[in-house]
Amino acid sequence: MIDFVQNTIDGVMIGSSYGLLALGFTLIFGVMRRLNLSYGPSIMVGAYLGTLLYVQLGAAPVAVAVATVLGAALAGIYVERLCFAPMAAGAGVASMVSSFAIWMQLEQAAILILPRHTYPFPPLATGVPLALGPFLLRIDHLIMLAAALGLSLGVQLMLYRSRFGLALRAIIGNPVAAHLVGIDVKIAVLCAFAVASAIGGIAGYLVLATDQQVTPMFGMWATFKGLIAMMIGGLGSIPGAILGGLVLGVVEAHSQWHFGPQVRDLIAYLLLFACLVLRPGGILGETPARSLVDRGKA
Amino acid sequence: MDDYLISVLSHIGIISFIALSAYLLLLTGEISFGQQAFFAIGAYAAGIATAMWGWPLAAGLAWGAATGAAAAALVGVPTLRLHGLYFAIATLAFAEMVRLLFELFRYQIVVVGELVGPNGADGFRGIRYIFENDVGPLQFLLLIYGLLAATLAGFLLLDRARLGVSFRMIGEDEVLAEINGIAVTRHRILAACLAGAIAGIGGGLYAHLTTYVEPRIFDVMLGVHSLAYGLIGGLGTAFGPLLGVLIDIGLLESIRMFAGYRMIIFGGLVALLLIVCPRGLLDEIMVHRIREAWRNICQARPRMTGTRARQ
């Protein structure tokens, strides 16, 4: 029983980082209706920038965090300019493949700058875990959970309480109409992209500070964990992204405990597949109706 | 031909199969991130058939294609109502499941005093059919390109047949296709099976070329690459994916000048290319132009010979 609760706690904590990754992903997807495969690699560029500062100059954790988030946002802007902005409506697949090509490019660039397989990453909080009865809570995990809940609330408020959010929702509804009422669609989309990548940067920083190391596999890891959490939770839903992340984290923690890492990944993908087949809209998302109006979009 | 050239050409030929497999699904309007699963299944099935059951190569390859098609039908039916991104992610999840299952898959028997067979994450060694039967690298290369030519011929016939038109119509607009009396469900499953079989043949050839397969080879990267080949090369003709493979493996991987910077150059080139032609180099417009030009040449020739004859 104690193991079960402890595993669930660990799952929720890890899941909150998946939720954060999914949050940035779902923001991009919600606005663009297109998949940005370069999302994880953009975060990785930021993380490698932070690591470079840490390894070469011994920068403080705060500087590393700022560099990670800024680097991720800048890489996100680069991806948007190259893979999404120039593509006409109806070229969604081209955007996706183009973002995949840029994934390869960003990853190779990061490896060229820091060629070793692992690099140290400064920890966020050291010290003994908090004891809550028989259960242990790591402080950096608690920060991660708080960040996930706080940022999802922030994004929700941004979308529904600010003029920028209003503009984004107008674009989600109908880009042409949004343009006609005077919204600068290109700038708004670019900003949404940068914000989403920055959120990814925060998620990436928290994950790496917990792991205390960074490897070239991080970009792929971030893209796929974010993608799975987003799809399970429901495409384009902010609470769904966090919920999907938590569900994925808890399921992974339990299956890891019982069956080991290989079966853990197998179960995670099985969950995703079953979710898509049985409930394609995810837990909280709307079911994708293929109405006559929707045809030929994206 | 020297060994290096043969090995590069063999590689290009084999990867073309999985690129064609992804291309076939693109024709019906579906993006698959998971064709590497059928490639893997074909590789394992064909390897098991020749190395463990003592089947001849042709039967092994056919078995690989059949298992690839069967697996594609298995995944095609539950994903029928999924489209676009949902379908892409479902195929990705399926392919990763297949890869992880192969990491757990152990099935070994003793063949000629040696333990042969898939051994989980350690892979499947000793698929030595082409060495035991004295098939030279050049002969195997001819076999690869023979099968590839047959597949391409199939694609060219498809473009002229009702089936190909139906596929493209479904890809263009599913509802319109349904209204025009095309059995969409049946066609989509058929396309998935054909694509699975093509990937399966490629996998079987791959297993016999390298004599060794391991689950790690069949990761998402392979799948996304095979999808990208079609889009880079062009969706207008089956030569498109081949052109994509040729550009990636033939030009960039083989010319070692770019070592270390290959992905930076290639990634940037692909992104720029897709801005200029979002449906690839050999898109429908280009194919149409080439066809027109060809027709003009063909029509011009008899007139010229006619004038010459008069002179």
Coordinates of C-alpha atoms in Angstrom, one line a residue:
Chain A
M1 CA 0.0 0.0 0.0
I2 CA 2.8 2.4 1.0
D3 CA 4.6 1.5 -2.3
F4 CA 1.4 2.1 -4.2
V5 CA 0.9 5.6 -2.8
Q6 CA 4.6 6.4 -3.1
N7 CA 4.5 5.3 -6.8
T8 CA 1.4 7.4 -7.4
I9 CA 3.1 10.4 -5.8
D10 CA 6.2 9.9 -7.9
G11 CA 4.0 9.5 -11.0
V12 CA 2.1 12.7 -10.3
M13 CA 5.4 14.6 -9.9
I14 CA 7.0 13.2 -13.1
G15 CA 3.6 13.6 -14.8
S16 CA 3.6 17.3 -14.0
S17 CA 6.7 17.7 -16.2
Y18 CA 4.9 15.8 -19.0
G19 CA 1.9 18.1 -18.5
L20 CA 4.1 21.2 -18.8
L21 CA 5.6 19.8 -22.0
A22 CA 2.1 19.1 -23.3
L23 CA 1.0 22.6 -22.4
G24 CA 3.4 24.2 -24.8
F25 CA 2.6 21.7 -27.4
T26 CA -1.1 22.1 -27.2
L27 CA -0.8 25.9 -27.4
I28 CA 1.0 25.6 -30.7
F29 CA -1.3 23.0 -32.0
G30 CA -4.4 24.9 -30.8
V31 CA -3.4 28.0 -32.7
M32 CA -1.8 26.5 -35.8
R33 CA -3.7 23.2 -36.1
R34 CA -0.3 21.9 -37.1
L35 CA 2.2 19.6 -35.4
N36 CA 5.6 21.0 -34.5
L37 CA 7.9 18.1 -34.3
S38 CA 10.8 20.5 -33.5
Y39 CA 9.2 21.4 -30.2
G40 CA 11.5 19.1 -28.1
P41 CA 14.7 20.0 -30.1
S42 CA 13.9 23.7 -29.6
I43 CA 13.9 23.1 -25.8
M44 CA 17.1 21.1 -26.2
V45 CA 18.8 24.1 -27.9
G46 CA 17.8 26.2 -24.9
A47 CA 19.0 23.5 -22.5
Y48 CA 22.3 23.2 -24.3
L49 CA 22.8 26.9 -24.2
G50 CA 22.2 26.8 -20.5
T51 CA 24.6 23.9 -20.1
L52 CA 27.3 25.7 -22.2
L53 CA 27.1 28.7 -19.8
Y54 CA 27.2 26.3 -16.8
V55 CA 30.1 24.2 -18.1
Q56 CA 32.2 27.0 -19.6
L57 CA 31.6 29.9 -17.3
G58 CA 30.1 28.2 -14.2
A59 CA 27.0 30.3 -14.4
A60 CA 24.5 30.4 -11.6
P61 CA 21.3 28.3 -11.7
V62 CA 19.2 31.4 -12.3
A63 CA 21.3 32.4 -15.4
V64 CA 21.1 28.8 -16.6
A65 CA 17.3 28.8 -16.3
V66 CA 17.0 32.2 -18.1
A67 CA 19.3 31.0 -20.9
T68 CA 17.3 27.7 -21.2
V69 CA 14.0 29.5 -21.5
L70 CA 15.3 32.3 -23.8
G71 CA 17.2 29.8 -26.0
A72 CA 14.0 27.6 -26.3
A73 CA 11.9 30.7 -27.3
L74 CA 14.5 31.9 -29.8
A75 CA 14.7 28.4 -31.4
G76 CA 10.9 28.3 -31.4
I77 CA 10.8 31.6 -33.3
Y78 CA 13.3 30.2 -35.8
V79 CA 11.2 27.1 -36.4
E80 CA 8.1 29.2 -36.8
R81 CA 9.7 31.5 -39.3
L82 CA 11.2 28.7 -41.4
C83 CA 8.6 25.9 -41.1
F84 CA 5.2 27.5 -40.4
A85 CA 5.0 31.1 -41.5
P86 CA 5.9 30.5 -45.2
M87 CA 3.5 27.6 -45.6
A88 CA 0.2 28.3 -47.3
A89 CA -3.0 27.0 -45.9
G90 CA -3.4 23.3 -46.7
A91 CA 0.3 22.6 -46.4
G92 CA 0.1 21.1 -42.9
V93 CA 2.0 18.0 -43.8
A94 CA 4.8 20.0 -45.4
S95 CA 5.0 22.1 -42.2
M96 CA 5.3 18.9 -40.2
V97 CA 8.0 17.4 -42.4
S98 CA 9.8 20.7 -42.5
S99 CA 9.8 20.9 -38.7
F100 CA 11.2 17.3 -38.7
A101 CA 14.0 18.4 -40.9
I102 CA 14.8 21.3 -38.6
W103 CA 14.7 18.9 -35.7
M104 CA 17.6 17.1 -37.3
Q105 CA 19.3 20.4 -37.8
L106 CA 18.9 21.7 -34.3
E107 CA 20.0 18.4 -32.8
Q108 CA 23.1 18.2 -34.9
A109 CA 24.0 21.9 -34.1
A110 CA 23.6 21.1 -30.3
I111 CA 25.9 18.1 -30.6
L112 CA 28.5 20.0 -32.6
I113 CA 28.7 22.6 -29.8
L114 CA 28.7 20.1 -26.9
P115 CA 29.9 16.8 -28.3
R116 CA 30.1 14.6 -25.2
H117 CA 27.3 12.2 -24.5
T118 CA 26.3 13.6 -21.1
Y119 CA 26.9 17.0 -19.5
P120 CA 26.1 18.0 -15.9
F121 CA 23.2 20.3 -15.3
P122 CA 22.9 22.5 -12.2
P123 CA 20.4 21.2 -9.6
L124 CA 17.5 23.4 -8.7
A125 CA 17.1 22.4 -5.1
T126 CA 19.3 20.1 -3.1
G127 CA 18.8 18.7 0.4
V128 CA 16.8 16.0 2.0
P129 CA 13.3 15.2 0.6
L130 CA 10.4 16.2 2.7
A131 CA 8.9 13.4 4.8
L132 CA 5.2 13.2 4.9
G133 CA 4.5 10.3 7.2
P134 CA 6.1 7.3 5.4
F135 CA 6.1 9.1 2.1
L136 CA 9.0 11.1 0.6
L137 CA 8.5 14.3 -1.5
R138 CA 11.4 15.7 -3.4
I139 CA 11.6 19.5 -3.3
D140 CA 12.4 19.9 -7.0
H141 CA 9.4 17.7 -7.7
L142 CA 7.2 19.9 -5.7
I143 CA 8.5 22.9 -7.6
M144 CA 7.7 21.1 -10.9
L145 CA 4.1 20.4 -9.8
A146 CA 3.6 24.0 -8.7
A147 CA 5.0 25.2 -12.0
A148 CA 2.7 22.9 -13.9
L149 CA -0.4 24.1 -12.1
G150 CA 0.6 27.7 -12.0
L151 CA 1.6 27.9 -15.7
S152 CA -1.5 26.1 -16.9
L153 CA -3.6 28.6 -14.9
G154 CA -1.5 31.4 -16.4
V155 CA -2.1 30.1 -19.9
Q156 CA -5.8 29.7 -19.3
L157 CA -6.0 33.3 -17.9
M158 CA -3.9 34.6 -20.8
L159 CA -6.3 32.9 -23.3
Y160 CA -9.5 34.0 -21.7
R161 CA -8.7 37.3 -19.8
S162 CA -6.2 39.2 -22.1
R163 CA -6.5 40.9 -25.4
F164 CA -3.7 38.7 -26.7
G165 CA -5.7 35.6 -25.7
L166 CA -8.8 37.0 -27.3
A167 CA -6.8 37.6 -30.5
L168 CA -5.5 34.0 -30.4
R169 CA -9.0 32.6 -29.8
A170 CA -10.2 34.6 -32.8
I171 CA -7.5 33.1 -34.9
I172 CA -8.3 29.6 -33.7
G173 CA -11.9 30.3 -34.7
N174 CA -11.2 31.7 -38.1
P175 CA -7.9 33.2 -39.2
V176 CA -9.4 35.2 -42.2
A177 CA -12.1 36.8 -40.0
A178 CA -9.5 37.6 -37.4
H179 CA -7.4 39.3 -40.0
L180 CA -10.4 41.3 -41.2
V181 CA -11.2 42.7 -37.7
G182 CA -7.7 44.0 -37.5
I183 CA -5.7 41.3 -35.7
D184 CA -2.2 41.0 -36.9
V185 CA -2.4 37.2 -37.4
K186 CA 1.3 36.7 -38.2
I187 CA 2.6 38.5 -35.2
A188 CA 0.0 36.9 -32.9
V189 CA 0.9 33.4 -34.1
L190 CA 4.7 34.1 -33.8
C191 CA 4.1 35.3 -30.2
A192 CA 2.0 32.2 -29.4
F193 CA 4.9 30.1 -30.8
A194 CA 7.5 31.9 -28.7
V195 CA 5.3 31.7 -25.5
A196 CA 4.7 28.0 -26.1
S197 CA 8.4 27.3 -26.7
A198 CA 9.3 29.3 -23.5
I199 CA 6.8 27.1 -21.5
G200 CA 8.6 24.1 -23.0
G201 CA 11.9 25.7 -22.0
I202 CA 10.6 26.0 -18.4
A203 CA 9.5 22.3 -18.5
G204 CA 12.8 21.3 -19.9
Y205 CA 14.8 23.2 -17.3
L206 CA 12.8 21.7 -14.4
V207 CA 13.3 18.2 -15.8
L208 CA 17.0 18.6 -16.4
A209 CA 17.6 20.2 -13.0
T210 CA 15.9 17.2 -11.4
D211 CA 18.0 14.7 -13.5
Q212 CA 21.1 16.9 -13.1
Q213 CA 22.4 15.8 -16.5
V214 CA 21.6 16.5 -20.2
T215 CA 22.0 14.2 -23.1
P216 CA 21.4 14.5 -26.9
M217 CA 18.4 12.3 -26.5
F218 CA 16.5 15.0 -24.6
G219 CA 15.0 16.7 -27.7
M220 CA 13.3 13.5 -28.9
W221 CA 12.3 12.6 -25.3
A222 CA 10.6 16.0 -24.9
T223 CA 8.8 15.8 -28.2
F224 CA 7.4 12.4 -27.6
K225 CA 6.4 12.8 -23.9
G226 CA 4.7 16.1 -24.7
L227 CA 3.0 14.6 -27.7
I228 CA 1.7 11.5 -25.8
A229 CA 0.5 13.6 -22.9
M230 CA -1.2 16.0 -25.2
M231 CA -3.0 13.3 -27.2
I232 CA -4.1 11.4 -24.1
G233 CA -5.4 14.6 -22.4
G234 CA -7.2 16.0 -25.4
L235 CA -5.9 18.1 -28.3
G236 CA -6.1 21.8 -27.8
S237 CA -7.4 21.6 -24.2
I238 CA -5.3 23.4 -21.5
P239 CA -6.5 21.4 -18.5
G240 CA -6.4 18.3 -20.7
A241 CA -2.7 18.7 -21.3
I242 CA -1.9 18.8 -17.5
L243 CA -4.4 15.9 -16.9
G244 CA -2.9 13.9 -19.7
G245 CA 0.6 14.4 -18.3
L246 CA -0.5 13.3 -14.9
V247 CA -2.2 10.2 -16.2
L248 CA 0.8 9.3 -18.2
G249 CA 3.2 9.9 -15.3
V250 CA 1.1 7.8 -12.9
V251 CA 0.7 4.9 -15.3
E252 CA 4.4 5.0 -16.1
A253 CA 5.4 5.0 -12.4
H254 CA 3.3 2.0 -11.6
S255 CA 4.3 -0.1 -14.6
Q256 CA 7.9 0.8 -14.1
W257 CA 7.6 -0.5 -10.5
H258 CA 6.0 -3.7 -11.5
F259 CA 7.5 -4.6 -14.9
G260 CA 10.6 -2.5 -15.5
P261 CA 11.4 0.2 -18.1
Q262 CA 10.8 -1.7 -21.4
V263 CA 7.3 -2.7 -20.4
R264 CA 6.7 0.8 -19.0
D265 CA 7.2 2.3 -22.4
L266 CA 5.2 -0.4 -24.0
I267 CA 2.3 0.3 -21.7
A268 CA 2.6 4.1 -22.3
Y269 CA 2.2 3.5 -26.1
L270 CA -0.5 1.0 -25.6
L271 CA -2.4 3.6 -23.5
L272 CA -1.9 6.2 -26.2
F273 CA -3.1 3.8 -29.0
A274 CA -6.1 2.6 -27.0
C275 CA -6.9 6.2 -26.2
L276 CA -6.8 7.3 -29.9
V277 CA -8.8 4.3 -31.1
L278 CA -11.5 4.5 -28.4
R279 CA -11.6 8.2 -27.7
P280 CA -9.7 10.1 -30.4
G281 CA -10.4 13.5 -28.8
G282 CA -8.6 12.5 -25.6
I283 CA -9.9 12.7 -22.1
L284 CA -11.0 16.4 -22.2
G285 CA -10.7 17.3 -25.8
E286 CA -13.6 17.4 -28.2
T287 CA -14.0 14.5 -30.5
P288 CA -12.7 15.4 -33.9
A289 CA -15.8 15.5 -36.1
R290 CA -14.9 15.4 -39.8
S291 CA -17.6 17.7 -40.8
L292 CA -18.1 19.1 -44.3
V293 CA -16.9 22.5 -43.0
D294 CA -13.6 21.1 -41.7
R295 CA -12.7 19.3 -44.9
G296 CA -9.5 20.5 -46.7
K297 CA -8.3 22.5 -43.7
A298 CA -4.9 22.4 -42.0
Chain B
M1 CA 31.7 -1.8 -59.0
D2 CA 33.5 -1.6 -55.7
D3 CA 32.1 -2.9 -52.5
Y4 CA 31.3 0.5 -51.1
L5 CA 29.3 1.6 -54.1
I6 CA 27.4 -1.7 -54.0
S7 CA 26.6 -1.3 -50.4
V8 CA 25.4 2.3 -50.8
L9 CA 23.2 1.3 -53.8
S10 CA 21.8 -1.7 -51.9
H11 CA 20.9 0.5 -49.0
I12 CA 19.2 3.1 -51.3
G13 CA 17.2 0.3 -52.9
I14 CA 16.0 -1.1 -49.6
I15 CA 15.1 2.2 -48.0
S16 CA 13.2 3.0 -51.2
F17 CA 10.8 0.2 -50.3
I18 CA 9.8 1.8 -47.0
A19 CA 9.7 5.2 -48.6
L20 CA 7.3 3.8 -51.3
S21 CA 5.2 2.2 -48.5
A22 CA 4.8 5.6 -46.8
Y23 CA 4.1 7.2 -50.2
L24 CA 1.2 4.8 -50.9
L25 CA -0.5 5.9 -47.7
L26 CA 0.2 9.6 -48.5
L27 CA -1.7 9.0 -51.8
T28 CA -4.8 8.0 -49.8
G29 CA -4.3 11.1 -47.7
E30 CA -3.0 9.5 -44.6
I31 CA 0.3 10.4 -42.9
S32 CA 1.9 7.3 -41.3
F33 CA 4.8 7.6 -38.8
G34 CA 4.7 3.8 -38.4
Q35 CA 5.8 2.1 -41.6
Q36 CA 9.0 1.0 -39.9
A37 CA 6.8 -1.4 -37.9
F38 CA 6.0 -3.4 -41.0
F39 CA 9.6 -3.1 -42.2
A40 CA 10.7 -4.6 -38.9
I41 CA 8.0 -7.4 -39.0
G42 CA 9.1 -8.2 -42.5
A43 CA 12.7 -8.3 -41.5
Y44 CA 12.1 -10.6 -38.5
A45 CA 9.7 -12.8 -40.4
A46 CA 11.9 -13.3 -43.4
G47 CA 15.0 -13.8 -41.2
I48 CA 13.2 -16.4 -39.1
A49 CA 12.0 -18.2 -42.2
T50 CA 15.3 -18.6 -43.9
A51 CA 17.7 -18.8 -41.0
M52 CA 15.6 -20.9 -38.6
W53 CA 13.1 -22.8 -40.7
G54 CA 15.4 -23.4 -43.7
W55 CA 13.1 -21.8 -46.2
P56 CA 14.4 -20.6 -49.6
L57 CA 14.9 -16.8 -49.9
A58 CA 12.0 -16.2 -52.2
A59 CA 9.6 -17.9 -49.8
G60 CA 11.1 -16.0 -46.9
L61 CA 10.6 -12.6 -48.7
A62 CA 7.1 -13.6 -49.6
W63 CA 6.5 -14.5 -46.0
G64 CA 7.9 -11.2 -44.8
A65 CA 5.6 -9.4 -47.2
A66 CA 2.6 -11.4 -46.1
T67 CA 3.2 -10.8 -42.4
G68 CA 3.7 -7.1 -43.1
A69 CA 0.4 -7.0 -44.9
A70 CA -1.4 -8.9 -42.1
A71 CA 0.0 -6.6 -39.4
A72 CA -1.0 -3.6 -41.5
A73 CA -4.6 -5.0 -41.7
L74 CA -4.5 -5.6 -38.0
V75 CA -3.6 -1.9 -37.3
G76 CA -5.6 -0.6 -40.2
V77 CA -9.0 -1.7 -39.0
P78 CA -9.1 0.0 -35.6
T79 CA -7.5 3.2 -37.0
L80 CA -10.0 3.4 -39.9
R81 CA -11.9 6.3 -38.4
L82 CA -8.8 8.3 -37.5
H83 CA -7.5 11.0 -39.8
G84 CA -4.6 13.3 -40.1
L85 CA -2.7 13.9 -36.9
Y86 CA -4.7 11.3 -35.0
F87 CA -3.9 8.6 -37.6
A88 CA -0.2 9.7 -37.6
I89 CA 0.1 9.4 -33.8
A90 CA -1.8 6.1 -33.7
T91 CA 0.6 4.6 -36.2
L92 CA 3.5 6.0 -34.3
A93 CA 2.2 4.4 -31.1
F94 CA 1.7 1.1 -32.9
A95 CA 5.2 1.1 -34.4
E96 CA 6.8 1.9 -31.0
M97 CA 4.8 -1.0 -29.5
V98 CA 6.1 -3.3 -32.2
R99 CA 9.7 -2.2 -31.6
L100 CA 9.4 -2.6 -27.8
L101 CA 7.7 -6.0 -28.3
F102 CA 10.7 -7.1 -30.4
E103 CA 12.9 -6.0 -27.5
L104 CA 11.1 -8.6 -25.4
F105 CA 10.8 -11.2 -28.2
R106 CA 13.0 -14.3 -27.6
Y107 CA 12.7 -17.3 -29.9
Q108 CA 15.9 -19.3 -30.5
I109 CA 16.6 -22.7 -31.8
V110 CA 19.8 -24.6 -32.5
V111 CA 20.7 -24.6 -36.2
V112 CA 23.9 -26.5 -37.2
G113 CA 25.2 -26.5 -33.6
E114 CA 24.6 -22.8 -33.2
L115 CA 21.9 -20.9 -31.3
V116 CA 20.0 -18.8 -33.9
G117 CA 17.0 -16.5 -33.5
P118 CA 15.7 -13.2 -32.1
N119 CA 17.1 -12.5 -28.7
G120 CA 15.3 -9.5 -27.3
A121 CA 17.2 -6.2 -27.3
D122 CA 20.4 -8.1 -28.4
G123 CA 18.9 -8.5 -31.8
F124 CA 18.7 -11.3 -34.3
R125 CA 22.1 -12.6 -35.5
G126 CA 23.1 -15.1 -38.2
I127 CA 20.7 -14.4 -41.1
R128 CA 23.3 -15.8 -43.4
Y129 CA 21.3 -17.1 -46.3
I130 CA 23.1 -15.1 -48.9
F131 CA 26.5 -16.3 -47.7
E132 CA 25.6 -19.9 -47.3
N133 CA 24.1 -20.0 -50.8
D134 CA 26.9 -18.0 -52.5
V135 CA 24.7 -15.1 -53.5
G136 CA 27.3 -12.3 -54.2
P137 CA 26.7 -8.7 -53.3
L138 CA 26.2 -7.8 -56.9
Q139 CA 23.6 -10.6 -57.4
F140 CA 21.8 -9.4 -54.3
L141 CA 21.9 -5.8 -55.6
L142 CA 20.3 -7.0 -58.8
L143 CA 17.6 -8.9 -56.7
I144 CA 16.9 -5.7 -54.7
Y145 CA 16.5 -3.6 -57.9
G146 CA 14.6 -6.3 -59.7
L147 CA 12.0 -6.3 -56.9
L148 CA 12.1 -2.5 -56.7
A149 CA 11.5 -2.2 -60.5
A150 CA 8.5 -4.6 -60.1
T151 CA 7.1 -2.5 -57.3
L152 CA 7.6 0.7 -59.3
A153 CA 5.9 -0.9 -62.3
G154 CA 3.0 -1.8 -60.0
F155 CA 2.8 1.9 -59.0
L156 CA 2.9 3.1 -62.6
L157 CA 0.1 0.7 -63.5
L158 CA -1.8 1.8 -60.4
D159 CA -1.7 5.4 -61.7
R160 CA -3.3 4.3 -64.9
A161 CA -5.8 2.0 -63.2
R162 CA -9.1 2.7 -61.6
L163 CA -7.7 1.7 -58.2
G164 CA -5.0 4.4 -58.3
V165 CA -7.6 7.0 -59.3
S166 CA -9.7 5.9 -56.3
F167 CA -6.7 6.1 -54.0
R168 CA -5.9 9.6 -55.1
M169 CA -9.5 10.6 -54.9
I170 CA -9.8 9.4 -51.3
G171 CA -6.7 11.3 -50.6
E172 CA -8.1 14.4 -52.1
D173 CA -11.5 14.3 -50.5
E174 CA -12.9 11.3 -48.7
V175 CA -16.5 12.4 -48.5
L176 CA -16.5 13.3 -52.2
A177 CA -15.0 9.9 -53.0
E178 CA -17.7 8.1 -51.0
I179 CA -20.4 10.1 -52.8
N180 CA -18.9 9.1 -56.1
G181 CA -19.4 5.4 -55.2
I182 CA -15.9 4.5 -54.0
A183 CA -15.9 2.0 -51.1
V184 CA -13.6 4.2 -48.9
T185 CA -13.2 1.7 -46.1
R186 CA -12.2 -1.2 -48.3
H187 CA -9.8 1.0 -50.3
R188 CA -8.2 2.3 -47.2
I189 CA -7.6 -1.2 -45.7
L190 CA -6.3 -2.4 -49.1
A191 CA -3.9 0.5 -49.3
A192 CA -2.7 -0.2 -45.8
C193 CA -2.2 -3.9 -46.6
L194 CA -0.3 -3.1 -49.9
A195 CA 1.9 -0.6 -48.0
G196 CA 2.5 -3.1 -45.3
A197 CA 3.5 -5.7 -47.8
I198 CA 5.9 -3.3 -49.6
A199 CA 7.6 -2.4 -46.3
G200 CA 7.7 -6.1 -45.4
I201 CA 9.6 -7.0 -48.6
G202 CA 12.0 -4.1 -47.9
G203 CA 12.5 -5.4 -44.3
G204 CA 13.2 -9.0 -45.6
L205 CA 15.8 -7.7 -48.0
Y206 CA 17.3 -5.6 -45.3
A207 CA 17.6 -8.5 -42.9
H208 CA 19.4 -10.6 -45.5
L209 CA 21.7 -7.8 -46.6
T210 CA 23.0 -7.0 -43.1
T211 CA 22.6 -10.6 -41.7
Y212 CA 21.7 -8.9 -38.4
V213 CA 18.7 -6.9 -37.2
E214 CA 18.0 -5.4 -33.8
P215 CA 14.9 -3.6 -32.6
R216 CA 16.8 -0.3 -32.2
I217 CA 17.1 0.1 -36.0
F218 CA 13.3 0.3 -36.4
D219 CA 12.8 3.5 -34.3
V220 CA 10.6 6.5 -35.1
M221 CA 13.5 8.1 -37.0
L222 CA 13.3 5.5 -39.7
G223 CA 9.5 6.0 -40.0
V224 CA 9.6 9.8 -40.2
H225 CA 12.5 9.7 -42.7
S226 CA 10.6 7.4 -44.9
L227 CA 7.6 9.7 -44.8
A228 CA 9.9 12.7 -45.5
Y229 CA 11.4 11.1 -48.6
G230 CA 8.1 11.1 -50.4
L231 CA 7.5 14.8 -49.5
I232 CA 11.0 15.9 -50.5
G233 CA 11.0 13.9 -53.7
G234 CA 7.4 14.6 -54.7
L235 CA 4.0 13.2 -54.4
G236 CA 3.2 13.3 -58.1
T237 CA 4.8 10.0 -59.1
A238 CA 6.3 6.9 -57.5
F239 CA 9.7 8.2 -58.6
G240 CA 9.3 11.0 -56.0
P241 CA 10.1 8.9 -52.9
L242 CA 13.0 7.3 -54.8
L243 CA 14.4 10.8 -55.6
G244 CA 14.0 11.7 -51.9
V245 CA 16.0 8.6 -50.8
L246 CA 18.6 9.3 -53.5
I247 CA 19.0 12.9 -52.3
D248 CA 19.4 11.9 -48.7
I249 CA 21.4 8.7 -48.7
G250 CA 23.0 8.9 -52.1
L251 CA 24.1 12.5 -52.1
L252 CA 24.6 13.4 -48.5
E253 CA 25.4 10.3 -46.5
S254 CA 27.7 8.9 -49.1
I255 CA 29.7 12.1 -49.8
R256 CA 31.7 12.2 -46.6
M257 CA 32.6 15.9 -47.2
F258 CA 29.6 16.9 -45.1
A259 CA 30.4 14.7 -42.1
G260 CA 29.2 16.4 -39.0
Y261 CA 27.4 19.1 -40.8
R262 CA 25.2 16.8 -42.9
M263 CA 22.0 17.2 -40.9
I264 CA 22.5 21.0 -40.6
I265 CA 22.8 21.3 -44.4
F266 CA 20.2 18.7 -45.2
G267 CA 17.7 20.0 -42.6
G268 CA 18.0 23.5 -43.9
L269 CA 17.7 22.4 -47.5
V270 CA 14.6 20.4 -46.9
A271 CA 12.9 23.2 -45.0
L272 CA 13.7 25.7 -47.9
L273 CA 12.6 23.2 -50.5
L274 CA 9.3 22.6 -48.8
I275 CA 8.6 26.4 -48.8
V276 CA 9.1 26.5 -52.6
C277 CA 7.3 23.2 -53.4
P278 CA 5.2 21.9 -50.5
R279 CA 4.4 18.7 -52.4
G280 CA 8.0 17.9 -53.2
L281 CA 10.2 18.3 -56.3
L282 CA 8.3 15.9 -58.5
D283 CA 4.8 17.2 -57.6
E284 CA 1.7 16.8 -59.8
I285 CA 2.4 20.0 -61.8
M286 CA 6.0 18.9 -62.5
V287 CA 4.9 15.4 -63.5
H288 CA 2.3 16.9 -65.8
R289 CA 4.9 19.3 -67.4
I290 CA 7.4 16.4 -67.9
R291 CA 4.6 14.3 -69.5
E292 CA 3.6 17.2 -71.8
A293 CA 7.3 17.7 -72.8
W294 CA 7.6 14.0 -73.5
R295 CA 4.5 14.0 -75.6
N296 CA 5.7 16.9 -77.6
I297 CA 9.0 15.1 -78.3
C298 CA 7.2 12.0 -79.3
Q299 CA 4.9 13.9 -81.6
A300 CA 7.6 16.0 -83.1
R301 CA 9.7 13.0 -84.1
P302 CA 7.6 11.4 -86.8
R303 CA 7.2 14.8 -88.5
M304 CA 10.9 15.3 -88.6
T305 CA 11.6 11.9 -90.0
G306 CA 8.8 12.6 -92.5
T307 CA 10.6 15.7 -93.8
R308 CA 13.8 13.9 -93.9
A309 CA 12.3 11.2 -95.9
R310 CA 11.0 13.7 -98.4
Q311 CA 14.5 15.2 -98.7

